[in-house]
Tab-separated table of C-alpha atoms in Angstrom:
chain	number	residue	atom	x	y	z
A	1	MET	CA	76.275	-164.663	-95.202
A	2	LYS	CA	80.190	-164.478	-96.078
A	3	ILE	CA	82.183	-164.165	-93.419
A	4	ARG	CA	84.801	-161.731	-93.436
A	5	HIS	CA	84.832	-160.079	-89.998
A	6	ILE	CA	85.944	-162.248	-87.292
A	7	LEU	CA	85.775	-161.528	-83.627
A	8	LEU	CA	87.405	-164.119	-81.442
A	9	LEU	CA	85.470	-163.459	-77.592
A	10	ASN	CA	86.144	-164.493	-74.183
A	11	PRO	CA	83.014	-163.729	-71.916
A	12	PRO	CA	83.011	-161.148	-69.148
A	13	GLY	CA	82.233	-163.224	-65.812
A	14	ARG	CA	81.561	-162.533	-62.326
A	15	LYS	CA	84.600	-163.968	-61.529
A	16	LEU	CA	88.089	-163.818	-63.381
A	17	TYR	CA	87.706	-167.900	-65.187
A	18	THR	CA	90.190	-169.349	-67.287
A	19	ARG	CA	88.592	-171.654	-69.890
A	20	ASP	CA	91.025	-172.036	-72.836
A	21	TYR	CA	92.740	-175.536	-74.046
A	22	PHE	CA	89.756	-178.155	-72.360
A	23	CYS	CA	90.157	-176.560	-68.585
A	24	SER	CA	88.169	-174.319	-67.257
A	25	LYS	CA	88.423	-172.546	-63.548
A	26	VAL	CA	88.188	-169.817	-61.636
A	27	THR	CA	91.787	-167.930	-61.685
A	28	LYS	CA	94.171	-168.082	-58.892
A	29	ALA	CA	95.593	-165.265	-57.377
A	30	GLY	CA	93.592	-162.799	-60.081
A	31	TYR	CA	96.095	-164.465	-62.928
A	32	VAL	CA	94.784	-163.849	-66.078
A	33	GLU	CA	96.898	-165.594	-68.990
A	34	HIS	CA	96.676	-165.790	-72.879
A	35	PRO	CA	93.610	-167.718	-74.255
A	36	LEU	CA	95.864	-170.439	-75.944
A	37	ASP	CA	92.229	-170.978	-78.407
A	38	LEU	CA	91.592	-167.511	-79.764
A	39	LEU	CA	96.053	-166.982	-79.862
A	40	ILE	CA	96.655	-170.021	-82.233
A	41	LEU	CA	93.008	-169.096	-84.226
A	42	SER	CA	94.166	-165.862	-84.076
A	43	GLY	CA	97.340	-166.645	-87.320
A	44	ILE	CA	94.123	-169.553	-88.596
A	45	PHE	CA	91.907	-166.301	-88.904
A	46	SER	CA	93.789	-164.372	-90.134
A	47	SER	CA	96.684	-166.115	-92.556
A	48	ALA	CA	93.066	-167.236	-94.399
A	49	GLY	CA	92.468	-163.531	-95.368
A	50	PHE	CA	89.356	-163.044	-91.961
A	51	ARG	CA	88.872	-159.908	-90.457
A	52	VAL	CA	90.018	-160.675	-86.822
A	53	SER	CA	89.284	-158.886	-83.917
A	54	VAL	CA	89.646	-160.157	-80.713
A	55	LEU	CA	87.289	-158.672	-77.467
A	56	ASP	CA	88.647	-160.641	-74.325
A	57	ALA	CA	86.821	-159.747	-71.143
A	58	GLN	CA	88.537	-161.592	-68.709
A	59	ALA	CA	91.862	-159.808	-68.997
A	60	GLY	CA	90.513	-156.574	-69.747
A	61	ARG	CA	88.033	-156.915	-66.530
A	62	GLN	CA	84.838	-155.629	-69.042
A	63	ALA	CA	81.064	-155.821	-66.990
A	64	PRO	CA	78.483	-158.036	-69.472
A	65	GLU	CA	76.781	-154.601	-70.644
A	66	PRO	CA	80.376	-152.490	-72.029
A	67	ALA	CA	81.117	-155.939	-73.265
A	68	PHE	CA	77.949	-156.688	-75.480
A	69	ASN	CA	77.761	-152.672	-77.007
A	70	HIS	CA	81.145	-153.420	-77.655
A	71	ILE	CA	80.959	-156.293	-79.922
A	72	VAL	CA	77.351	-155.038	-80.924
A	73	SER	CA	79.956	-152.018	-82.794
A	74	LEU	CA	82.052	-153.955	-83.746
A	75	ARG	CA	79.882	-155.606	-86.547
A	76	PRO	CA	81.396	-159.070	-86.963
A	77	ASP	CA	80.073	-161.958	-89.052
A	78	ALA	CA	81.700	-165.045	-87.301
A	79	VAL	CA	81.438	-165.053	-83.025
A	80	VAL	CA	84.149	-167.482	-82.001
A	81	PHE	CA	84.360	-167.834	-77.903
A	82	LEU	CA	85.653	-169.622	-74.709
A	83	SER	CA	82.624	-170.638	-72.399
A	84	GLY	CA	83.785	-173.932	-69.761
A	85	LEU	CA	81.859	-175.748	-66.943
A	86	VAL	CA	82.905	-173.163	-64.219
A	87	SER	CA	80.089	-170.580	-66.766
A	88	ARG	CA	78.343	-172.056	-68.812
A	89	GLN	CA	75.159	-170.422	-67.411
A	90	GLU	CA	76.144	-167.009	-67.467
A	91	ASP	CA	77.934	-167.618	-70.286
A	92	TYR	CA	75.110	-168.536	-72.120
A	93	ALA	CA	72.662	-165.727	-70.830
A	94	PHE	CA	75.060	-163.381	-72.570
A	95	LEU	CA	75.438	-165.385	-75.778
A	96	GLU	CA	72.351	-165.690	-76.088
A	97	ARG	CA	71.932	-162.092	-75.798
A	98	LEU	CA	74.085	-161.678	-78.376
A	99	LYS	CA	72.951	-163.578	-80.877
A	100	LYS	CA	69.452	-162.272	-81.096
A	101	ALA	CA	71.234	-159.027	-81.149
A	102	MET	CA	72.885	-160.117	-83.961
A	103	PRO	CA	70.560	-163.328	-85.572
A	104	ARG	CA	72.655	-163.384	-89.040
A	105	VAL	CA	76.405	-163.576	-87.276
A	106	LEU	CA	77.206	-167.486	-87.364
A	107	PHE	CA	78.585	-168.461	-83.104
A	108	ALA	CA	81.159	-171.145	-83.229
A	109	GLY	CA	82.175	-172.592	-78.985
A	110	MET	CA	85.265	-173.967	-78.341
A	111	GLY	CA	86.305	-175.532	-74.155
A	112	ASP	CA	85.415	-178.620	-71.934
A	113	LEU	CA	81.942	-178.339	-71.956
A	114	PHE	CA	81.439	-178.830	-75.748
A	115	LEU	CA	83.546	-182.588	-75.315
A	116	LYS	CA	79.852	-183.948	-75.423
A	117	LYS	CA	77.977	-183.710	-77.852
A	118	MET	CA	74.248	-183.404	-75.566
A	119	VAL	CA	75.931	-180.278	-75.161
A	120	PHE	CA	75.606	-178.940	-78.319
A	121	GLU	CA	72.689	-180.519	-79.079
A	122	ASN	CA	70.806	-178.799	-76.478
A	123	THR	CA	72.463	-175.014	-77.461
A	124	ALA	CA	70.213	-173.738	-79.863
A	125	TRP	CA	71.086	-170.668	-79.909
A	126	MET	CA	75.336	-172.346	-81.112
A	127	ASP	CA	75.559	-172.663	-85.427
A	128	ALA	CA	79.227	-175.059	-83.994
A	129	VAL	CA	81.629	-176.392	-82.231
A	130	PHE	CA	85.168	-175.867	-83.339
A	131	TYR	CA	87.408	-179.526	-80.823
A	132	ASP	CA	90.495	-178.299	-82.206
A	133	PHE	CA	91.765	-175.116	-82.104
A	134	THR	CA	94.683	-176.170	-84.196
A	135	SER	CA	93.324	-177.357	-86.845
A	136	GLY	CA	92.986	-175.193	-90.288
A	137	GLU	CA	89.370	-177.080	-90.344
A	138	CYS	CA	88.213	-174.130	-88.455
A	139	ALA	CA	88.996	-171.422	-91.418
A	140	ASP	CA	87.642	-173.607	-93.701
A	141	PHE	CA	84.687	-173.459	-92.080
A	142	LEU	CA	84.471	-170.145	-92.180
A	143	SER	CA	85.052	-169.426	-95.331
A	144	GLY	CA	81.852	-172.014	-96.500
A	145	ARG	CA	82.655	-175.272	-96.698
A	146	ARG	CA	80.885	-177.863	-95.331
A	147	GLY	CA	80.766	-181.619	-95.137
A	148	GLN	CA	82.378	-184.125	-92.866
A	149	PHE	CA	84.793	-182.126	-90.288
A	150	SER	CA	87.365	-184.537	-88.578
A	151	THR	CA	87.361	-181.196	-85.565
A	152	ILE	CA	84.011	-180.071	-85.867
A	153	SER	CA	80.599	-180.256	-85.650
A	154	PHE	CA	77.400	-178.304	-87.171
A	155	ARG	CA	73.952	-177.511	-87.498
A	156	ASP	CA	73.112	-177.183	-90.623
A	157	GLY	CA	68.948	-176.081	-90.755
A	158	ASN	CA	67.267	-178.937	-88.275
A	159	ASP	CA	70.245	-181.717	-88.678
A	160	ILE	CA	73.429	-181.753	-87.159
A	161	ILE	CA	76.521	-183.060	-88.568
A	162	TYR	CA	78.907	-184.500	-86.173
A	163	ARG	CA	83.364	-184.322	-86.630
A	164	VAL	CA	84.455	-187.093	-86.992
A	165	PRO	CA	87.065	-187.977	-85.069
A	166	VAL	CA	90.731	-188.962	-85.982
A	167	GLN	CA	93.304	-189.184	-83.235
A	168	ASP	CA	96.195	-188.357	-85.044
A	169	ARG	CA	99.704	-188.420	-84.017
A	170	GLY	CA	101.994	-186.048	-86.417
A	171	GLU	CA	103.780	-183.653	-86.769
A	172	PHE	CA	101.577	-180.435	-87.738
A	173	SER	CA	102.598	-176.422	-88.346
A	174	ILE	CA	100.227	-172.725	-87.722
A	175	PRO	CA	100.761	-170.115	-89.389
A	176	VAL	CA	102.003	-168.325	-86.826
A	177	PRO	CA	99.695	-166.483	-83.748
A	178	ARG	CA	99.153	-162.725	-83.925
A	179	HIS	CA	100.586	-162.106	-80.622
A	180	ASP	CA	99.989	-158.482	-81.526
A	181	LEU	CA	96.264	-158.278	-81.320
A	182	PHE	CA	97.116	-159.765	-77.117
A	183	LEU	CA	99.321	-156.770	-76.550
A	184	ASN	CA	98.925	-154.409	-73.322
A	185	LYS	CA	96.091	-156.534	-72.416
A	186	GLY	CA	96.669	-156.626	-68.922
A	187	TYR	CA	97.446	-160.263	-69.465
A	188	THR	CA	99.819	-161.898	-65.822
A	189	PHE	CA	101.023	-165.114	-65.004
A	190	PRO	CA	103.286	-165.798	-61.581
A	191	PHE	CA	105.874	-167.081	-62.612
A	192	ALA	CA	107.186	-165.129	-65.171
A	193	ARG	CA	110.237	-162.339	-65.006
A	194	LYS	CA	109.452	-159.678	-67.224
A	195	LEU	CA	106.019	-158.153	-68.853
A	196	PRO	CA	104.853	-158.546	-71.184
A	197	PHE	CA	104.919	-162.228	-71.383
A	198	ALA	CA	103.766	-164.587	-74.631
A	199	THR	CA	102.153	-167.691	-74.423
A	200	VAL	CA	103.201	-170.456	-76.948
A	201	LEU	CA	102.161	-174.629	-78.202
A	202	THR	CA	105.233	-176.507	-79.750
A	203	ASP	CA	103.091	-179.709	-79.474
A	204	TYR	CA	99.322	-180.433	-78.694
A	205	GLY	CA	97.527	-182.963	-76.464
A	206	CYS	CA	100.401	-185.052	-74.121
A	207	PRO	CA	101.421	-188.893	-74.622
A	208	PHE	CA	101.181	-190.130	-71.417
A	209	SER	CA	98.451	-191.464	-69.623
A	210	CYS	CA	97.255	-189.741	-66.608
A	211	PRO	CA	93.356	-191.291	-66.329
A	212	PHE	CA	92.698	-188.261	-64.812
A	213	CYS	CA	93.434	-185.749	-67.513
A	214	VAL	CA	92.086	-184.444	-70.306
A	215	TYR	CA	94.537	-183.944	-72.388
A	216	PRO	CA	95.928	-187.541	-73.466
A	217	THR	CA	93.183	-187.606	-74.806
A	218	LEU	CA	92.988	-185.606	-77.480
A	219	GLY	CA	96.230	-187.749	-78.811
A	220	PHE	CA	100.035	-186.144	-78.880
A	221	ARG	CA	101.354	-184.290	-82.124
A	222	LEU	CA	104.412	-181.907	-82.325
A	223	ARG	CA	104.967	-178.643	-84.052
A	224	ARG	CA	107.281	-178.258	-86.574
A	225	LEU	CA	110.990	-176.934	-85.568
A	226	GLN	CA	111.219	-174.615	-88.303
A	227	ASN	CA	107.210	-173.065	-87.534
A	228	VAL	CA	108.158	-172.629	-83.858
A	229	THR	CA	111.112	-170.977	-85.111
A	230	GLU	CA	109.055	-168.828	-86.646
A	231	GLU	CA	107.115	-167.682	-83.979
A	232	LEU	CA	109.640	-167.111	-81.626
A	233	ARG	CA	111.930	-164.769	-83.973
A	234	TYR	CA	107.914	-162.847	-84.311
A	235	ILE	CA	107.669	-162.468	-80.977
A	236	ARG	CA	111.075	-161.574	-80.563
A	237	SER	CA	110.888	-158.520	-83.140
A	238	LEU	CA	107.820	-156.925	-80.775
A	239	GLY	CA	110.202	-157.331	-77.950
A	240	ILE	CA	108.264	-159.831	-75.934
A	241	ARG	CA	111.327	-161.738	-73.686
A	242	GLU	CA	109.484	-164.448	-71.454
A	243	LEU	CA	107.896	-167.194	-73.001
A	244	PHE	CA	104.970	-169.084	-71.202
A	245	VAL	CA	105.618	-172.259	-72.935
A	246	LYS	CA	102.657	-174.132	-72.639
A	247	ASP	CA	103.458	-178.121	-73.765
A	248	GLN	CA	102.100	-180.294	-71.709
A	249	SER	CA	105.125	-182.548	-71.129
A	250	PHE	CA	108.011	-180.600	-72.752
A	251	GLY	CA	110.701	-182.632	-73.807
A	252	ALA	CA	108.571	-185.716	-73.786
A	253	ASP	CA	110.440	-186.379	-77.357
A	254	ARG	CA	114.172	-185.340	-75.976
A	255	GLY	CA	115.565	-184.882	-79.007
A	256	ARG	CA	113.107	-182.824	-80.015
A	257	SER	CA	113.417	-180.728	-76.752
A	258	MET	CA	116.794	-180.368	-77.167
A	259	ARG	CA	117.313	-178.495	-80.246
A	260	LEU	CA	114.155	-176.531	-79.885
A	261	CYS	CA	115.890	-174.868	-76.837
A	262	GLU	CA	119.224	-174.748	-79.404
A	263	GLU	CA	116.964	-172.895	-81.973
A	264	MET	CA	116.330	-171.117	-78.844
A	265	ARG	CA	119.603	-169.651	-77.830
A	266	ASN	CA	120.267	-169.523	-81.501
A	267	ILE	CA	117.967	-166.430	-81.582
A	268	GLY	CA	118.670	-164.874	-78.006
A	269	GLY	CA	117.265	-163.013	-74.632
A	270	PHE	CA	114.668	-165.501	-74.174
A	271	SER	CA	113.497	-166.198	-70.385
A	272	TRP	CA	110.668	-168.987	-69.585
A	273	THR	CA	108.825	-171.472	-67.755
A	274	CYS	CA	107.054	-174.803	-68.862
A	275	PHE	CA	105.864	-178.055	-67.475
A	276	LEU	CA	107.419	-181.222	-67.275
A	277	ARG	CA	107.383	-183.976	-65.665
A	278	ALA	CA	109.396	-186.077	-63.423
A	279	ASP	CA	109.983	-189.127	-65.355
A	280	VAL	CA	112.100	-187.391	-68.286
A	281	ALA	CA	113.723	-184.573	-66.099
A	282	ARG	CA	117.114	-185.686	-67.453
A	283	GLU	CA	120.419	-183.308	-66.575
A	284	ASP	CA	121.239	-183.062	-69.511
A	285	LEU	CA	117.805	-181.965	-70.434
A	286	LEU	CA	117.288	-179.257	-68.365
A	287	ARG	CA	121.559	-177.887	-68.580
A	288	GLY	CA	119.901	-177.412	-72.291
A	289	MET	CA	116.508	-175.847	-71.433
A	290	LYS	CA	118.091	-173.359	-68.856
A	291	ALA	CA	121.322	-172.217	-71.328
A	292	ALA	CA	118.083	-171.277	-74.047
A	293	GLY	CA	116.721	-169.240	-71.316
A	294	CYS	CA	114.529	-171.220	-69.068
A	295	HIS	CA	114.513	-170.380	-65.477
A	296	THR	CA	110.791	-172.138	-64.573
A	297	VAL	CA	109.344	-175.838	-64.107
A	298	LEU	CA	106.237	-176.369	-62.945
A	299	PHE	CA	105.848	-180.505	-62.346
A	300	GLY	CA	102.817	-181.901	-62.246
A	301	PHE	CA	103.607	-184.358	-58.855
A	302	GLU	CA	100.583	-185.135	-57.853
A	303	SER	CA	101.054	-187.020	-54.721
A	304	GLY	CA	103.737	-187.867	-52.263
A	305	CYS	CA	102.420	-191.885	-51.395
A	306	ASP	CA	103.846	-193.712	-54.597
A	307	ARG	CA	100.476	-196.752	-54.082
A	308	ILE	CA	98.854	-193.057	-55.331
A	309	LEU	CA	101.503	-192.811	-57.807
A	310	ARG	CA	101.081	-196.445	-58.980
A	311	SER	CA	97.354	-195.409	-59.917
A	312	TYR	CA	97.719	-191.722	-60.799
A	313	LYS	CA	101.121	-191.207	-62.300
A	314	PRO	CA	102.394	-193.773	-63.997
A	315	GLY	CA	105.965	-194.284	-64.495
A	316	VAL	CA	106.731	-191.576	-61.698
A	317	ASN	CA	107.668	-192.662	-58.052
A	318	LYS	CA	108.699	-190.150	-55.174
A	319	ARG	CA	112.521	-191.032	-55.588
A	320	MET	CA	112.534	-189.287	-58.708
A	321	ILE	CA	110.674	-186.736	-57.694
A	322	VAL	CA	112.971	-185.843	-55.612
A	323	ASP	CA	115.895	-186.414	-57.724
A	324	ALA	CA	114.207	-184.236	-60.483
A	325	LEU	CA	114.229	-181.556	-57.970
A	326	ARG	CA	118.136	-182.259	-57.303
A	327	LYS	CA	118.632	-182.176	-61.135
A	328	CYS	CA	116.572	-178.950	-61.581
A	329	ARG	CA	119.151	-177.735	-58.497
A	330	ARG	CA	121.944	-178.690	-59.714
A	331	SER	CA	121.077	-176.471	-63.816
A	332	GLY	CA	119.791	-172.880	-61.365
A	333	ILE	CA	115.925	-173.555	-62.992
A	334	LYS	CA	113.188	-172.761	-60.156
A	335	SER	CA	110.486	-175.792	-59.371
A	336	VAL	CA	107.252	-175.841	-59.277
A	337	GLY	CA	106.271	-178.695	-57.385
A	338	ILE	CA	101.802	-179.597	-57.974
A	339	PHE	CA	99.920	-181.529	-55.458
A	340	ILE	CA	96.638	-183.118	-55.471
A	341	PHE	CA	94.422	-184.016	-52.535
A	342	GLY	CA	91.551	-186.805	-52.207
A	343	PHE	CA	92.144	-188.956	-55.571
A	344	PRO	CA	88.944	-191.485	-54.621
A	345	GLU	CA	92.083	-193.470	-53.496
A	346	ASP	CA	93.108	-190.863	-50.977
A	347	ASP	CA	92.551	-191.008	-47.483
A	348	ILE	CA	93.374	-188.917	-44.337
A	349	GLY	CA	96.913	-191.318	-43.850
A	350	THR	CA	97.929	-190.511	-48.052
A	351	CYS	CA	96.687	-186.995	-48.206
A	352	ARG	CA	98.770	-186.395	-44.546
A	353	GLU	CA	102.282	-187.842	-46.230
A	354	THR	CA	101.608	-185.866	-50.055
A	355	ALA	CA	101.618	-182.364	-47.652
A	356	ASP	CA	105.161	-183.454	-45.248
A	357	PHE	CA	106.334	-184.870	-48.530
A	358	ALA	CA	105.765	-181.351	-50.731
A	359	VAL	CA	107.240	-179.722	-47.223
A	360	ARG	CA	110.110	-181.690	-47.563
A	361	CYS	CA	111.081	-182.603	-51.287
A	362	GLY	CA	112.766	-178.974	-52.630
A	363	CYS	CA	110.501	-177.697	-54.070
A	364	ASP	CA	111.261	-174.202	-55.080
A	365	TYR	CA	107.243	-173.321	-54.504
A	366	VAL	CA	104.226	-175.365	-54.141
A	367	SER	CA	100.354	-175.655	-55.788
A	368	PHE	CA	97.849	-177.686	-53.287
A	369	ASN	CA	94.562	-178.633	-54.880
A	370	VAL	CA	91.865	-180.931	-54.504
A	371	PHE	CA	90.964	-183.541	-56.427
A	372	VAL	CA	88.049	-182.935	-59.209
A	373	PRO	CA	86.727	-184.969	-61.989
A	374	LYS	CA	87.529	-183.194	-64.737
A	375	ALA	CA	85.266	-182.616	-67.852
A	376	GLY	CA	86.528	-185.825	-71.075
A	377	THR	CA	88.341	-187.513	-68.525
A	378	PRO	CA	88.750	-191.118	-68.571
A	379	LEU	CA	88.762	-191.374	-65.141
A	380	ARG	CA	85.692	-188.867	-65.327
A	381	ASN	CA	83.890	-191.792	-66.983
A	382	LYS	CA	84.403	-194.211	-64.305
A	383	LEU	CA	83.324	-191.924	-61.262
A	384	MET	CA	80.994	-190.774	-63.368
A	385	PRO	CA	79.650	-192.670	-66.149
A	386	ASP	CA	75.220	-191.722	-65.712
A	387	ASP	CA	77.173	-187.578	-65.822
A	388	SER	CA	80.481	-187.420	-67.941
A	389	SER	CA	80.020	-184.325	-69.098
A	390	GLY	CA	78.681	-182.657	-66.601
A	391	GLU	CA	75.084	-182.050	-67.296
A	392	LYS	CA	73.880	-182.252	-63.793
A	393	GLU	CA	76.069	-179.689	-62.657
A	394	GLU	CA	75.600	-175.449	-62.051
A	395	VAL	CA	79.266	-175.306	-62.197
A	396	LEU	CA	82.855	-177.634	-61.852
A	397	ASP	CA	85.603	-174.991	-61.304
A	398	GLN	CA	88.514	-177.236	-62.251
A	399	SER	CA	91.473	-175.104	-60.465
A	400	GLY	CA	91.198	-176.953	-57.378
A	401	ILE	CA	90.550	-174.441	-54.814
A	402	ALA	CA	87.485	-176.367	-53.397
A	403	SER	CA	85.835	-180.939	-53.446
A	404	VAL	CA	83.186	-180.160	-57.126
A	405	TRP	CA	83.515	-184.774	-55.893
A	406	SER	CA	80.714	-185.572	-53.289
A	407	GLY	CA	82.313	-189.075	-53.754
A	408	SER	CA	85.359	-188.740	-51.726
A	409	PRO	CA	86.570	-190.907	-48.960
A	410	VAL	CA	87.471	-187.825	-47.410
A	411	SER	CA	84.625	-184.756	-46.892
A	412	ALA	CA	85.397	-181.831	-48.784
A	413	GLU	CA	85.913	-179.998	-45.587
A	414	GLU	CA	88.538	-181.967	-43.987
A	415	LEU	CA	90.422	-181.773	-47.923
A	416	ASN	CA	90.314	-177.580	-47.765
A	417	ARG	CA	91.364	-177.773	-44.104
A	418	LEU	CA	94.251	-180.504	-45.543
A	419	ARG	CA	95.411	-178.277	-48.208
A	420	VAL	CA	95.107	-175.426	-46.006
A	421	ARG	CA	97.082	-176.964	-43.468
A	422	ALA	CA	100.025	-177.689	-46.265
A	423	ILE	CA	99.924	-174.089	-47.912
A	424	ARG	CA	100.424	-172.814	-44.623
A	425	ARG	CA	103.873	-174.931	-43.459
A	426	PHE	CA	105.113	-174.437	-46.853
A	427	TYR	CA	104.586	-170.972	-47.837
A	428	PHE	CA	104.532	-169.394	-43.599
A	429	ARG	CA	107.976	-171.133	-42.889
A	430	PRO	CA	110.504	-168.033	-41.842
A	431	SER	CA	113.136	-169.619	-44.104
A	432	TYR	CA	111.263	-170.208	-47.280
A	433	LEU	CA	109.477	-165.834	-46.548
A	434	PHE	CA	113.153	-164.353	-45.955
A	435	GLY	CA	114.240	-166.561	-49.588
A	436	MET	CA	111.330	-165.049	-50.868
A	437	ALA	CA	111.778	-160.924	-50.071
A	438	ALA	CA	115.711	-161.790	-50.806
A	439	ALA	CA	115.198	-163.107	-53.798
A	440	SER	CA	112.443	-159.976	-54.710
A	441	LEU	CA	114.275	-157.495	-53.934
A	442	PHE	CA	116.486	-157.787	-57.301
A	443	SER	CA	113.072	-157.070	-59.423
A	444	LEU	CA	110.749	-154.443	-59.099
A	445	CYS	CA	108.226	-157.686	-61.693
A	446	ARG	CA	109.296	-160.990	-59.018
A	447	LEU	CA	108.215	-158.088	-55.725
A	448	ARG	CA	104.755	-157.059	-57.696
A	449	MET	CA	104.254	-160.861	-58.314
A	450	CYS	CA	105.223	-161.284	-54.752
A	451	LEU	CA	103.020	-159.557	-52.944
A	452	ARG	CA	100.348	-160.379	-55.039
A	453	SER	CA	101.155	-163.969	-54.648
A	454	ALA	CA	101.055	-163.251	-50.706
A	455	PHE	CA	97.757	-161.143	-50.473
A	456	PHE	CA	96.222	-164.426	-53.179
A	457	ILE	CA	97.683	-166.463	-50.160
A	458	LEU	CA	96.386	-165.615	-47.315
A	459	GLN	CA	93.021	-164.699	-48.846
A	460	ASP	CA	92.652	-168.816	-50.074
A	461	VAL	CA	93.810	-169.460	-46.509
A	462	LEU	CA	91.501	-166.869	-44.233
A	463	ALA	CA	88.757	-168.184	-46.843
A	464	LYS	CA	85.731	-170.235	-45.913
A	465	ARG	CA	84.832	-172.728	-47.572
A	466	ARG	CA	81.485	-173.924	-48.006
């Protein structure tokens, strides 16, 4: 059957899930971000001449039955969907039922659970797996081309043709994503100062080597600046001013990042958030980011113990973290520190050291998490060599809300107590609460976001973890 109409699907679920960019988890504080994989593919498929529809049942809070009926009524020729270890069982039940109702429709999946080929082998109703949502091979495949691909595995009769991976570290371009298809779908982001917002990707993968993270395993490629600028102008034409730049390490190529900030400043009017590492947070870069509209950066600090940092955040230490936060304050940029309790070498002492450091170091916001052996990472392969794909687990929630790994020297109950205490210590300080309340008075959007975050923080603190 010739494919003309493609449905991009983020399936419904019992909880709110994030499944994109090879990391699936329960969303925190009820926020729903854009499904990056589907967003990027919307441009690739549209530019190849396909009719593209989008159903994000997560953003729309659609229950399975209405979502099922909606999909069947759309009569797509292909369904490209997200799934993840966090929701595998319910995703499979929903998608397999869809396949039975539309047996001639091609189903292609993306997500962290497909990083090991045995998952595809054991899923007979699925026709293909896409491993790189920035690749034009996805459109080639749906156009009818067959053979060997570097980013796709697929069924050919009773056989499976596996991808031949290529680690590409050059530049790339993509057709401008169809941001218009993702407007007014209920997307929210805790640090967005205006709504609606758009998500932008200006690189793919990560050049660093943190062993607990999947992104270094993807290689590292930079988007051509002219290609990024074209997308930014399109976003501006839609009336969108707020951006989440989802590069995993903005500033990794400092010269390019400075040029990108200059392009953003020339377009004008943007307000944005990004991820940054402490060891690339130079003052000139931060000044350039601020001038281009950056108001918040998210730092994956991970630990407040230098011994743990040497193993899991190579090239970063506590002194660098404090220095980076000082530079952010001087530049007028808010900071978010992300910390993890329960790394394999952590003990009660190092976890408490991390909590103490997080409260003292000067972050404007923090996110406390417990260690999760994430799918596709070198550390997971080392800790769980017999099952690095996650096949033995019913659910693997990578949000870091609760412990899912039984090998930690610190018990799951104690990790949760440490996490909750740290949240209380940081967010329930009277001076902090007063400052946040005062800052929110001047922005209705910020006030709504703060009230929502406060509700979910209280819910998180009061919840009982099993």
